[in-house]
Amino acid sequence: MSLEQDKDRFADAVAEAFRQSYPEQFETVGETGAFSAGEVRAKLEKPKDARMGRFALPVFPYLKLLRAKPDDVASRVAAAANSLLEEDGDSGLSISADGGYLNAKIDQVAQMRATLAEILRKQAAFGNSNDGAGKTILVEYSAPNIAKPFGVGHLRSTIIGNSLRLIFKKLGYHSVGLNYPGDWGTQFGKMIVAFRKWGSEESLQGNAVRNLLDLYVRFHKEAERDAALEDEARLAFKNLEDGEPEATKLWERFKTISYAEFDRIYTLLGVEFDVVYGESFLNDKMNAVIDRLKRDGLVTVSDGALIVDLKDPQLPPSLLRRSDGATLYQTRDLAGMVYRWERWHFHECLYVVGSSQADHFKQALKVIEMMETAEQLPEAQRMAQRLRHIGFGWVKFGGKAMKTREGTLIFLEEVIDEAVKLVREKIEEKNPDLKAIDETALMIGVGAVVFSQLSVRRHKDVNFDWDEVLSFEGETGPYLQYTHARLCSLLRNYGREVGAGVDFSLLDHEEEHRVVELLADFPDAIRDAAANYDSYYLATYLLRLAGAFNKVYQRKDSQGRIDKIISENRALTEARMALVISVVTVLREGLRLLGLKAPEEM
Ligand code: ARG
């Protein structure tokens, strides 16, 4: 239990104790908030004499409201608060009344026992909560585009979103992972034209996705010289929209090729989705939303196009239908929002999409808000406040962002293959006898790439640097995995069960206390990640935990020798092994929530 958590629990118990101890006075003043947990917390002081307690609450500010004497207040409230704390189980926190103060005493051994016993008992379920009971959260992530390669931006979305989905699930939400591939839009007109002009059956074999990208890049180059190509592409897309069989057949083939590629990547990353539908799924749902917006009086015609004027100087109008009748990416998202709301009645719907699309989402959200306001819907039927764009920065290689159009994109699979190859070389050097070397290299190579995307706040750019990402010592995935594997090897060496009678008071070094304190913080780290929609909070927490444990591992005794975890002292060794098991449990579960595997040997 950290000091902050103790203060929170103290404040909660004392606030409730005030209410129970002074029911009449509470009737009149209680609701002013003077006795709320927040107020109590704000009034906490540090006792002059540390032996009195870790922190204390003076009762003097409350005397007038309660019309009572300091000693009476202190002793009544302390008694009530202590029984509330006891009801919560042995927590090591107790309150004593002295001279008008409520002093908080912390029994560190009891706290360690409480934390470690809870982890040993709950194992991977430690940190689970029911914060989200009865609430559905949709997390959309990945959303790559058909006939284009899966880019690093999609990689980052996939990794952030997959982790958020797991985190919300851990917190008890009905968490739905959604993939929304881009399988519709004018680019398919371009692809069809390019394929007919320069493609062949062969280009759909072998490395088909790369061939399709080459065609796409070539289209843009040639279109700079020959403007007629753009018209041809528009016509081709029109044909596709009209369901012309040949265009449709080509589009289907592009889709099959791309989906196979995406699925390979998801398998490699260990990423899953609960629902997958592409943009084209919304084709027959757009008229309904356009009609609805018309009925709400929000649609105007501008140069033959249908738009919604957002009445906001910062935002251009939302374009629903072009003058040639074509619908847009925006139109599909609007239809999709209505669809998702009707299907899931979500508590929240997250769009994990690069920050470069911030305006697109601002526009769509504004349209929904205007629509719901125009319709005077009651709060419970409104979704506008429940839709969130979860943006993130660029992924840069050597300081440069990658874009598909220029064809300079680094293929995701190449990144992963390279990571696996480099890790394999490292392992061969460090641990050439490792049995499952290929599987392990894969777990670590993938882990390195995944962690690199989560170890900076999502709004910031990631500067991808091979040496940094793959280091076993830096703030990396492999470092966490390596720490985990090292602890597993300790457990193997120990080779015995840790029984029920562990004496936690034997863990009496500063370094060990710090580890237990951090272990107790795990549930908060998960909540922080969820509250900020950013697994970064969990990622950095795990780095702190691993760092703290490595201090235990390297601790030297008074003679300057490493104080080995496994020693002749059986009782001490057992207590330390309980600590090791707890760290392994939290590391492994934490890594899982980030989307990383935790090999037991490496
Ligand atoms: N496929 C799009 C792209 O690659 C991202 C889709 C994001 N999701 C959404 N609902 N608009 O740019």
Coordinates of C-alpha atoms and ligand atoms in Angstrom, one line a residue:
M1 CA 0.0 0.0 0.0
S2 CA 1.5 3.3 -0.9
L3 CA 1.3 6.4 1.3
E4 CA -1.1 8.0 -1.2
Q5 CA -3.4 5.0 -1.1
D6 CA -3.3 5.0 2.7
K7 CA -4.3 8.6 2.8
D8 CA -7.2 7.9 0.5
R9 CA -8.4 5.0 2.6
F10 CA -8.0 7.0 5.8
A11 CA -10.0 9.9 4.3
D12 CA -12.8 7.5 3.1
A13 CA -13.1 5.8 6.4
V14 CA -13.0 9.0 8.4
A15 CA -15.5 10.8 6.3
E16 CA -17.9 7.8 6.7
A17 CA -17.1 7.7 10.4
F18 CA -18.1 11.4 10.8
R19 CA -21.4 10.6 9.2
Q20 CA -22.1 7.6 11.4
S21 CA -21.0 9.3 14.6
Y22 CA -22.9 12.5 14.3
P23 CA -26.1 11.7 12.4
E24 CA -28.1 14.7 13.5
Q25 CA -25.5 17.3 12.8
F26 CA -24.9 15.6 9.5
E27 CA -28.5 16.1 8.5
T28 CA -27.9 19.9 8.5
V29 CA -24.3 20.5 7.5
G30 CA -23.1 17.2 6.1
E31 CA -24.3 17.9 2.6
T32 CA -22.1 21.0 2.4
G33 CA -19.2 18.8 1.8
A34 CA -17.3 19.9 4.9
F35 CA -16.9 16.2 5.9
S36 CA -16.3 14.8 2.5
A37 CA -13.3 12.5 1.9
G38 CA -11.8 15.1 -0.3
E39 CA -11.9 17.7 2.4
V40 CA -10.5 15.3 5.0
R41 CA -7.7 14.5 2.6
A42 CA -6.9 18.1 2.1
K43 CA -6.6 18.7 5.8
L44 CA -4.1 15.9 6.6
E45 CA -0.9 17.0 8.3
K46 CA 2.4 15.5 9.2
P47 CA 2.7 14.9 12.9
K48 CA 5.5 16.8 14.7
D49 CA 6.6 13.5 16.3
A50 CA 6.8 10.7 13.8
R51 CA 6.1 8.2 16.5
M52 CA 2.5 9.6 16.7
G53 CA 1.8 8.3 13.2
R54 CA 2.5 8.8 9.5
F55 CA 0.0 11.5 9.0
A56 CA -2.8 13.0 11.1
L57 CA -6.1 14.9 10.9
P58 CA -6.8 17.8 13.4
V59 CA -10.4 17.7 14.4
F60 CA -10.5 21.4 15.5
P61 CA -12.0 22.7 12.2
Y62 CA -15.0 20.5 12.8
L63 CA -15.8 21.4 16.4
K64 CA -18.2 24.2 15.6
L65 CA -20.1 22.3 13.1
L66 CA -20.4 19.3 15.4
R67 CA -20.9 21.3 18.6
A68 CA -18.7 18.9 20.5
K69 CA -15.3 18.7 22.4
P70 CA -12.1 17.8 20.6
D71 CA -11.4 14.6 22.6
D72 CA -14.9 13.4 22.2
V73 CA -14.9 13.9 18.5
A74 CA -11.5 12.3 18.1
S75 CA -12.3 9.2 20.1
R76 CA -15.7 8.6 18.6
V77 CA -14.6 9.1 15.0
A78 CA -11.4 7.0 15.5
A79 CA -13.5 4.1 16.9
A80 CA -15.9 4.2 14.0
A81 CA -13.2 4.6 11.4
N82 CA -11.2 1.7 12.8
S83 CA -14.2 -0.7 12.6
L84 CA -14.8 0.4 9.0
L85 CA -11.1 -0.3 8.2
E86 CA -11.3 -3.7 9.9
E87 CA -14.4 -4.6 7.9
D88 CA -12.3 -4.1 4.8
G89 CA -9.8 -6.7 6.0
D90 CA -6.4 -6.5 7.6
S91 CA -4.8 -3.6 5.9
G92 CA -2.2 -2.4 8.4
L93 CA -3.8 1.0 8.7
S94 CA -5.2 2.0 12.1
I95 CA -6.3 5.3 13.7
S96 CA -5.7 6.5 17.2
A97 CA -7.1 9.5 19.0
D98 CA -4.8 11.9 20.8
G99 CA -5.2 15.5 21.9
G100 CA -7.7 16.4 19.2
Y101 CA -5.9 14.6 16.5
L102 CA -6.7 11.5 14.5
N103 CA -3.3 9.8 14.0
A104 CA -2.8 7.2 11.3
K105 CA -0.5 4.4 12.2
I106 CA 0.8 2.1 9.5
D107 CA 1.9 -1.4 10.3
Q108 CA 4.2 -2.1 7.4
V109 CA 4.5 -5.8 8.1
A110 CA 0.7 -6.1 8.1
Q111 CA 0.5 -4.1 4.9
M112 CA 3.1 -6.2 3.2
R113 CA 1.3 -9.3 4.3
A114 CA -2.0 -7.9 2.9
T115 CA -0.5 -7.0 -0.4
L116 CA 1.5 -10.2 -1.0
A117 CA -1.2 -12.5 0.3
E118 CA -3.6 -10.9 -2.0
I119 CA -1.4 -11.4 -5.0
L120 CA -0.6 -15.0 -4.1
R121 CA -4.2 -15.7 -3.7
K122 CA -5.6 -13.9 -6.7
Q123 CA -2.7 -14.5 -9.1
A124 CA -3.4 -13.1 -12.5
A125 CA -6.7 -11.8 -11.3
F126 CA -4.9 -9.3 -9.1
G127 CA -5.9 -5.9 -10.2
N128 CA -9.2 -7.0 -11.7
S129 CA -12.1 -4.8 -10.8
N130 CA -15.8 -4.3 -11.6
D131 CA -15.5 -0.6 -12.4
G132 CA -16.9 -1.3 -15.7
A133 CA -19.7 -3.7 -14.8
G134 CA -22.7 -3.3 -17.1
K135 CA -20.8 -0.9 -19.4
T136 CA -19.9 -1.6 -23.0
I137 CA -16.8 0.1 -24.4
L138 CA -16.0 -0.2 -28.1
V139 CA -12.4 0.1 -29.0
E140 CA -11.7 0.6 -32.7
Y141 CA -8.1 0.1 -33.7
S142 CA -5.9 -0.9 -36.6
A143 CA -8.2 -0.1 -39.5
P144 CA -5.6 -0.6 -42.3
N145 CA -6.5 0.0 -45.9
I146 CA -7.2 -2.6 -48.5
A147 CA -4.7 -2.8 -51.4
K148 CA -2.2 -0.8 -49.4
P149 CA 0.4 -2.1 -47.1
F150 CA -0.1 -2.2 -43.4
G151 CA 1.8 0.8 -42.3
V152 CA 3.6 1.8 -39.1
G153 CA 0.7 4.2 -38.3
H154 CA -1.7 1.3 -38.4
L155 CA 0.8 -0.7 -36.3
R156 CA 0.7 1.9 -33.6
S157 CA -3.1 2.1 -33.6
T158 CA -3.2 -1.7 -33.4
I159 CA -0.9 -1.9 -30.5
I160 CA -2.5 1.0 -28.5
G161 CA -6.0 -0.2 -29.2
N162 CA -5.4 -3.9 -28.5
S163 CA -3.9 -2.9 -25.1
L164 CA -6.7 -0.6 -24.2
R165 CA -9.2 -3.3 -25.1
L166 CA -7.4 -5.7 -22.7
I167 CA -7.2 -3.1 -19.9
F168 CA -10.9 -2.2 -20.1
K169 CA -11.7 -5.9 -20.0
K170 CA -9.5 -6.2 -16.9
L171 CA -11.6 -3.4 -15.3
G172 CA -14.8 -5.3 -15.8
Y173 CA -16.1 -3.6 -18.9
H174 CA -17.7 -5.4 -21.7
S175 CA -14.9 -4.5 -24.0
V176 CA -15.4 -4.9 -27.7
G177 CA -12.4 -4.7 -30.1
L178 CA -13.3 -3.5 -33.5
N179 CA -11.4 -3.5 -36.8
Y180 CA -12.7 -1.1 -39.5
P181 CA -10.5 -1.6 -42.6
G182 CA -10.7 1.0 -45.4
D183 CA -12.2 -1.0 -48.2
W184 CA -14.1 1.8 -49.9
G185 CA -13.4 5.2 -51.5
T186 CA -12.1 6.8 -54.6
Q187 CA -8.7 5.1 -54.2
F188 CA -10.3 1.9 -55.4
G189 CA -11.1 3.6 -58.7
K190 CA -7.4 4.4 -59.0
M191 CA -6.4 0.9 -58.1
I192 CA -8.7 -0.5 -60.7
V193 CA -7.4 1.8 -63.4
A194 CA -3.8 1.1 -62.5
F195 CA -4.3 -2.6 -62.4
R196 CA -6.0 -2.6 -65.9
K197 CA -3.3 -0.4 -67.4
W198 CA -0.1 -1.9 -65.8
G199 CA -1.0 -4.8 -63.8
S200 CA -1.4 -8.5 -64.6
E201 CA -2.4 -11.8 -63.1
E202 CA 1.1 -12.2 -61.9
S203 CA 0.9 -9.0 -59.9
L204 CA -1.8 -10.6 -57.8
Q205 CA 0.5 -13.5 -56.9
G206 CA 3.6 -13.6 -54.8
N207 CA 4.2 -10.4 -53.0
A208 CA 0.8 -9.1 -54.1
V209 CA 0.4 -6.4 -51.5
R210 CA 3.7 -4.9 -52.6
N211 CA 2.8 -5.1 -56.2
L212 CA -0.5 -3.3 -55.5
L213 CA 1.4 -0.6 -53.7
D214 CA 3.7 -0.2 -56.7
L215 CA 0.6 0.2 -58.9
Y216 CA -0.8 2.8 -56.6
V217 CA 2.4 4.8 -56.5
R218 CA 2.7 4.6 -60.2
F219 CA -0.8 5.9 -60.7
H220 CA 0.0 9.0 -58.7
K221 CA 3.2 9.6 -60.7
E222 CA 1.5 9.2 -64.1
A223 CA -1.5 11.2 -63.0
E224 CA 0.8 14.2 -62.5
R225 CA 1.5 14.2 -66.2
D226 CA -1.8 12.9 -67.4
A227 CA -4.9 14.5 -65.7
A228 CA -7.3 12.3 -67.7
L229 CA -6.3 9.4 -65.4
E230 CA -8.1 11.0 -62.5
D231 CA -11.3 11.1 -64.5
E232 CA -10.9 7.5 -65.5
A233 CA -10.5 6.6 -61.8
R234 CA -13.6 8.5 -60.8
L235 CA -15.5 6.6 -63.5
A236 CA -14.1 3.3 -62.3
F237 CA -15.1 4.0 -58.8
K238 CA -18.6 5.0 -60.0
N239 CA -18.8 1.7 -61.7
L240 CA -17.8 0.0 -58.5
E241 CA -20.5 1.9 -56.6
D242 CA -23.0 0.9 -59.2
G243 CA -22.1 -2.8 -58.6
E244 CA -20.6 -3.3 -62.0
P245 CA -19.5 -7.0 -61.9
E246 CA -16.0 -6.7 -63.3
A247 CA -15.0 -3.8 -61.1
T248 CA -16.6 -5.6 -58.1
K249 CA -14.7 -8.8 -58.9
L250 CA -11.3 -6.9 -58.9
W251 CA -12.2 -5.2 -55.7
E252 CA -13.1 -8.5 -54.1
R253 CA -9.7 -9.9 -55.1
F254 CA -7.9 -6.9 -53.6
K255 CA -9.8 -7.5 -50.4
T256 CA -8.9 -11.2 -50.2
I257 CA -5.2 -10.5 -50.7
S258 CA -5.2 -7.8 -48.2
Y259 CA -7.1 -9.6 -45.5
A260 CA -4.8 -12.6 -45.7
E261 CA -1.9 -10.2 -45.2
F262 CA -3.5 -8.4 -42.3
D263 CA -4.4 -11.7 -40.6
R264 CA -0.8 -12.9 -40.8
I265 CA 0.3 -9.7 -39.1
Y266 CA -2.3 -9.9 -36.3
T267 CA -1.3 -13.5 -35.7
L268 CA 2.3 -12.4 -35.5
L269 CA 1.4 -9.7 -33.0
G270 CA -1.0 -11.8 -31.1
V271 CA -3.7 -9.2 -31.6
E272 CA -7.4 -10.0 -31.7
F273 CA -10.7 -8.4 -32.6
D274 CA -14.3 -9.2 -31.6
V275 CA -15.9 -7.6 -34.6
V276 CA -14.6 -6.7 -38.1
Y277 CA -16.4 -4.7 -40.8
G278 CA -15.0 -2.5 -43.5
E279 CA -16.1 0.9 -44.7
S280 CA -18.2 -0.7 -47.5
F281 CA -20.4 -2.3 -44.8
L282 CA -21.9 1.2 -44.3
N283 CA -22.7 1.8 -48.0
D284 CA -26.4 1.0 -47.5
K285 CA -26.6 3.0 -44.3
M286 CA -25.5 6.4 -45.5
N287 CA -28.8 7.6 -47.0
A288 CA -30.5 7.1 -43.8
V289 CA -28.2 9.4 -41.9
I290 CA -28.2 12.0 -44.6
D291 CA -32.0 12.0 -44.6
R292 CA -32.0 12.2 -40.8
L293 CA -29.7 15.2 -40.9
K294 CA -32.0 16.8 -43.6
R295 CA -35.0 16.3 -41.4
D296 CA -33.2 18.0 -38.6
G297 CA -32.7 21.0 -40.8
L298 CA -28.9 20.7 -40.7
V299 CA -28.1 20.1 -44.4
T300 CA -27.4 22.8 -46.9
V301 CA -26.5 22.6 -50.6
S302 CA -23.2 24.3 -51.6
D303 CA -22.1 24.1 -55.3
G304 CA -24.2 21.1 -55.7
A305 CA -22.7 19.3 -52.7
L306 CA -24.5 18.4 -49.5
I307 CA -22.8 19.9 -46.4
V308 CA -23.4 20.5 -42.7
D309 CA -22.3 24.0 -41.7
L310 CA -20.7 23.4 -38.3
K311 CA -21.1 27.0 -37.2
D312 CA -17.5 26.9 -35.9
P313 CA -14.8 29.2 -37.4
Q314 CA -12.2 26.5 -36.6
L315 CA -13.9 23.8 -38.5
P316 CA -14.7 23.5 -42.3
P317 CA -18.2 22.2 -43.1
S318 CA -18.7 18.5 -43.0
L319 CA -19.1 17.2 -46.5
L320 CA -21.7 14.5 -46.9
R321 CA -22.1 14.1 -50.6
R322 CA -20.0 15.5 -53.4
S323 CA -21.7 17.3 -56.3
D324 CA -21.1 14.1 -58.4
G325 CA -23.1 12.2 -55.8
A326 CA -20.2 10.4 -54.3
T327 CA -20.2 9.9 -50.5
L328 CA -17.1 10.3 -48.4
Y329 CA -15.0 8.9 -45.6
Q330 CA -16.8 11.4 -43.3
T331 CA -20.2 10.2 -44.4
R332 CA -19.3 6.7 -43.6
D333 CA -18.1 7.6 -40.2
L334 CA -21.3 9.4 -39.4
A335 CA -23.3 6.4 -40.6
G336 CA -21.0 4.2 -38.5
M337 CA -21.5 6.2 -35.4
V338 CA -25.3 5.8 -35.7
Y339 CA -24.9 2.1 -36.4
R340 CA -22.6 1.5 -33.4
W341 CA -24.8 3.4 -31.1
E342 CA -27.9 1.5 -32.2
R343 CA -26.1 -1.9 -32.0
W344 CA -24.2 -1.5 -28.7
H345 CA -25.5 1.4 -26.8
F346 CA -21.9 1.9 -25.7
H347 CA -20.8 3.6 -22.6
E348 CA -17.9 4.9 -24.7
C349 CA -16.7 4.4 -28.3
L350 CA -13.0 5.0 -28.9
Y351 CA -11.4 5.6 -32.2
V352 CA -7.7 4.9 -32.0
V353 CA -6.6 6.8 -35.1
G354 CA -3.5 9.0 -35.7
S355 CA -3.8 12.6 -34.6
S356 CA -3.5 13.8 -38.2
Q357 CA -7.2 12.9 -38.5
A358 CA -8.2 15.1 -35.5
D359 CA -10.2 17.5 -37.6
H360 CA -12.1 14.7 -39.3
F361 CA -13.3 13.4 -35.9
K362 CA -14.0 16.9 -34.6
Q363 CA -16.3 17.4 -37.6
A364 CA -18.1 14.1 -37.2
L365 CA -18.6 14.5 -33.5
K366 CA -19.9 18.0 -34.0
V367 CA -22.4 16.8 -36.6
I368 CA -23.6 14.2 -34.2
E369 CA -23.9 16.7 -31.4
M370 CA -25.9 19.1 -33.6
M371 CA -28.1 16.3 -34.7
E372 CA -28.9 15.2 -31.2
T373 CA -29.5 18.7 -30.0
A374 CA -31.8 19.4 -33.0
E375 CA -33.8 16.3 -32.1
Q376 CA -33.9 17.3 -28.4
L377 CA -33.0 13.8 -27.4
P378 CA -32.9 13.0 -23.7
E379 CA -29.4 12.5 -22.2
A380 CA -29.7 8.7 -22.1
Q381 CA -30.2 8.6 -25.9
R382 CA -27.3 10.8 -26.8
M383 CA -23.9 9.5 -27.9
A384 CA -22.0 12.6 -28.8
Q385 CA -20.3 12.8 -25.4
R386 CA -19.4 9.2 -25.5
L387 CA -17.4 9.2 -28.8
R388 CA -13.7 9.8 -28.4
H389 CA -10.9 10.2 -30.9
I390 CA -7.9 8.6 -29.2
G391 CA -5.2 10.3 -31.3
F392 CA -1.5 9.5 -31.4
G393 CA 1.7 10.8 -32.9
W394 CA 3.8 9.7 -35.8
V395 CA 6.2 6.8 -35.9
K396 CA 9.5 8.1 -37.2
F397 CA 12.5 6.2 -38.5
G398 CA 15.7 8.3 -38.4
G399 CA 13.5 11.4 -37.8
K400 CA 11.3 10.9 -40.8
A401 CA 7.6 10.1 -40.9
M402 CA 6.4 7.4 -43.4
K403 CA 3.6 7.9 -45.9
T404 CA 2.1 5.5 -48.3
R405 CA 1.7 7.8 -51.3
E406 CA 5.4 8.4 -51.7
G407 CA 6.0 4.7 -51.6
T408 CA 8.7 5.2 -49.0
L409 CA 6.9 3.2 -46.4
I410 CA 8.7 0.6 -44.4
F411 CA 6.8 -2.6 -44.4
L412 CA 5.6 -3.7 -41.0
E413 CA 6.6 -7.2 -41.5
E414 CA 10.1 -6.2 -42.4
V415 CA 10.3 -4.3 -39.1
I416 CA 9.2 -7.4 -37.2
D417 CA 11.4 -9.8 -39.1
E418 CA 14.4 -7.5 -38.5
A419 CA 13.6 -7.3 -34.8
V420 CA 13.4 -11.1 -34.6
K421 CA 16.6 -11.6 -36.4
L422 CA 18.5 -9.1 -34.2
V423 CA 17.1 -10.7 -31.1
R424 CA 18.0 -14.1 -32.2
E425 CA 21.6 -13.0 -32.7
K426 CA 21.7 -11.6 -29.2
I427 CA 20.2 -14.8 -27.6
E428 CA 22.7 -17.0 -29.5
E429 CA 25.4 -15.0 -28.0
K430 CA 24.0 -14.9 -24.4
N431 CA 22.3 -18.2 -24.1
P432 CA 23.2 -20.5 -27.0
D433 CA 21.7 -23.6 -25.3
L434 CA 18.2 -22.1 -25.1
K435 CA 15.8 -24.8 -26.4
A436 CA 12.9 -22.8 -27.9
I437 CA 15.2 -20.2 -29.5
D438 CA 12.9 -19.4 -32.5
E439 CA 9.7 -19.0 -30.4
T440 CA 11.6 -16.9 -27.8
A441 CA 13.2 -14.7 -30.4
L442 CA 9.8 -14.1 -31.9
M443 CA 8.2 -13.2 -28.5
I444 CA 11.0 -10.8 -27.8
G445 CA 11.3 -9.3 -31.2
V446 CA 7.6 -8.6 -31.3
G447 CA 7.7 -7.5 -27.7
A448 CA 10.4 -5.0 -28.6
V449 CA 8.3 -3.5 -31.4
V450 CA 5.1 -3.5 -29.3
F451 CA 6.6 -1.9 -26.3
S452 CA 8.4 0.8 -28.3
Q453 CA 4.9 2.1 -29.3
L454 CA 3.7 2.3 -25.7
S455 CA 6.7 3.6 -23.9
V456 CA 6.0 7.2 -24.9
R457 CA 2.8 9.0 -24.3
R458 CA 0.5 8.4 -27.2
H459 CA 0.3 12.0 -28.2
K460 CA 4.1 12.1 -28.7
D461 CA 5.9 10.9 -31.8
V462 CA 7.8 7.6 -31.5
N463 CA 11.4 7.8 -32.7
F464 CA 12.1 4.2 -33.6
D465 CA 15.7 3.4 -33.1
W466 CA 16.9 -0.2 -33.4
D467 CA 19.5 -0.2 -30.7
E468 CA 17.2 1.5 -28.3
V469 CA 14.3 -0.7 -28.9
L470 CA 16.1 -4.0 -28.7
S471 CA 18.3 -3.2 -25.7
F472 CA 18.0 -5.7 -22.8
E473 CA 18.9 -3.0 -20.4
G474 CA 17.1 0.2 -21.4
E475 CA 13.5 1.1 -20.9
T476 CA 12.4 -1.6 -23.3
G477 CA 10.1 -4.6 -23.7
P478 CA 13.1 -7.0 -23.8
Y479 CA 14.3 -5.5 -20.5
L480 CA 10.9 -6.3 -18.9
Q481 CA 10.8 -9.8 -20.5
Y482 CA 14.4 -10.4 -19.4
T483 CA 13.6 -9.4 -15.8
H484 CA 10.6 -11.7 -15.9
A485 CA 12.7 -14.6 -17.3
R486 CA 15.3 -14.1 -14.7
L487 CA 12.8 -14.3 -11.9
C488 CA 11.3 -17.4 -13.4
S489 CA 14.8 -19.0 -13.4
L490 CA 15.1 -18.1 -9.7
L491 CA 11.8 -20.0 -9.1
R492 CA 13.1 -23.0 -11.0
N493 CA 16.2 -23.0 -8.9
Y494 CA 14.2 -22.8 -5.7
G495 CA 12.1 -25.6 -7.0
R496 CA 9.6 -25.7 -4.1
E497 CA 6.2 -24.4 -3.3
V498 CA 5.8 -21.3 -1.2
G499 CA 3.6 -22.4 1.8
A500 CA 1.0 -20.5 3.7
G501 CA 3.1 -19.7 6.7
V502 CA 5.5 -17.2 5.1
D503 CA 6.9 -14.7 7.7
F504 CA 6.7 -11.4 5.8
S505 CA 8.4 -9.5 8.6
L506 CA 11.6 -11.0 7.4
L507 CA 11.5 -8.8 4.3
D508 CA 13.0 -5.9 6.2
H509 CA 15.2 -4.1 3.6
E510 CA 14.2 -0.7 2.1
E511 CA 14.6 -2.2 -1.4
E512 CA 12.1 -5.0 -0.6
H513 CA 9.6 -2.5 0.9
R514 CA 9.8 -0.4 -2.2
V515 CA 8.9 -3.5 -4.3
V516 CA 5.9 -4.3 -2.2
E517 CA 4.7 -0.7 -2.3
L518 CA 4.9 -0.8 -6.1
L519 CA 3.1 -4.1 -6.3
A520 CA 0.3 -2.6 -4.3
D521 CA 0.2 0.2 -7.0
F522 CA -0.6 -2.2 -9.8
P523 CA -4.4 -1.7 -9.7
D524 CA -3.9 2.1 -9.8
A525 CA -1.5 1.9 -12.7
I526 CA -4.2 0.0 -14.7
R527 CA -6.8 2.6 -13.8
D528 CA -4.5 5.4 -14.7
A529 CA -3.9 3.8 -18.1
A530 CA -7.7 3.5 -18.6
A531 CA -8.5 7.0 -17.4
N532 CA -6.0 8.5 -19.8
Y533 CA -6.7 6.0 -22.6
D534 CA -2.9 5.5 -22.6
S535 CA -1.1 2.3 -21.8
Y536 CA 2.0 4.3 -21.3
Y537 CA 1.0 4.6 -17.7
L538 CA 1.1 0.9 -17.3
A539 CA 4.3 0.5 -19.4
T540 CA 6.2 3.0 -17.2
Y541 CA 4.8 1.4 -14.0
L542 CA 6.3 -2.0 -15.1
L543 CA 9.6 -0.3 -15.7
R544 CA 9.6 1.1 -12.2
L545 CA 8.7 -2.3 -10.8
A546 CA 11.4 -4.1 -12.7
G547 CA 13.9 -1.5 -11.7
A548 CA 12.9 -1.8 -8.0
F549 CA 13.3 -5.5 -8.1
N550 CA 16.6 -5.3 -9.8
K551 CA 17.8 -3.3 -6.8
V552 CA 16.7 -6.2 -4.5
Y553 CA 18.5 -8.5 -6.8
Q554 CA 21.7 -6.6 -6.7
R555 CA 21.6 -5.6 -3.0
K556 CA 24.9 -6.1 -1.2
D557 CA 25.2 -7.0 2.5
S558 CA 27.4 -5.2 5.0
Q559 CA 30.5 -7.0 3.7
G560 CA 29.8 -5.8 0.2
R561 CA 28.7 -9.3 -1.0
I562 CA 25.6 -9.7 -3.1
D563 CA 22.8 -10.6 -0.7
K564 CA 21.6 -13.7 -2.6
I565 CA 17.9 -14.3 -2.7
I566 CA 18.2 -18.0 -2.3
S567 CA 20.3 -18.7 0.8
E568 CA 20.8 -21.2 3.6
N569 CA 18.2 -19.3 5.7
R570 CA 15.1 -21.2 4.8
A571 CA 12.5 -18.9 6.3
L572 CA 14.1 -15.8 4.7
T573 CA 14.4 -17.5 1.4
E574 CA 10.8 -18.5 1.5
A575 CA 9.7 -14.9 2.3
R576 CA 11.8 -13.6 -0.6
M577 CA 10.4 -16.2 -2.9
A578 CA 6.9 -15.0 -2.1
L579 CA 8.1 -11.6 -3.2
V580 CA 9.6 -13.1 -6.4
I581 CA 6.3 -14.9 -7.2
S582 CA 4.4 -11.7 -6.7
V583 CA 6.6 -9.8 -9.0
V584 CA 6.5 -12.5 -11.6
T585 CA 2.7 -12.5 -11.4
V586 CA 2.4 -8.7 -11.8
L587 CA 5.0 -8.5 -14.5
R588 CA 3.4 -11.2 -16.6
E589 CA -0.1 -9.8 -16.2
G590 CA 1.1 -6.3 -16.9
L591 CA 3.0 -7.5 -20.0
R592 CA -0.1 -9.3 -21.2
L593 CA -2.2 -6.1 -20.8
L594 CA 0.3 -4.3 -23.1
G595 CA 0.2 -7.1 -25.6
L596 CA 3.6 -8.7 -24.8
K597 CA 4.4 -12.3 -24.1
A598 CA 6.5 -13.2 -21.1
P599 CA 8.9 -16.0 -21.9
E600 CA 10.1 -18.0 -18.9
E601 CA 13.5 -18.4 -20.2
M602 CA 15.7 -16.3 -22.5
Ligands
ARG1 N1 -8.5 3.4 -42.7 C1 -8.3 4.7 -42.2 C2 -6.9 5.1 -42.6 O1 -6.0 4.3 -42.7 C3 -8.4 4.8 -40.7 C4 -9.8 4.6 -40.3 C5 -10.0 5.1 -38.9 N2 -11.3 4.9 -38.4 C6 -12.4 5.5 -38.6 N3 -13.5 5.2 -38.1 N4 -12.4 6.6 -39.4 O2 -6.6 6.3 -42.6

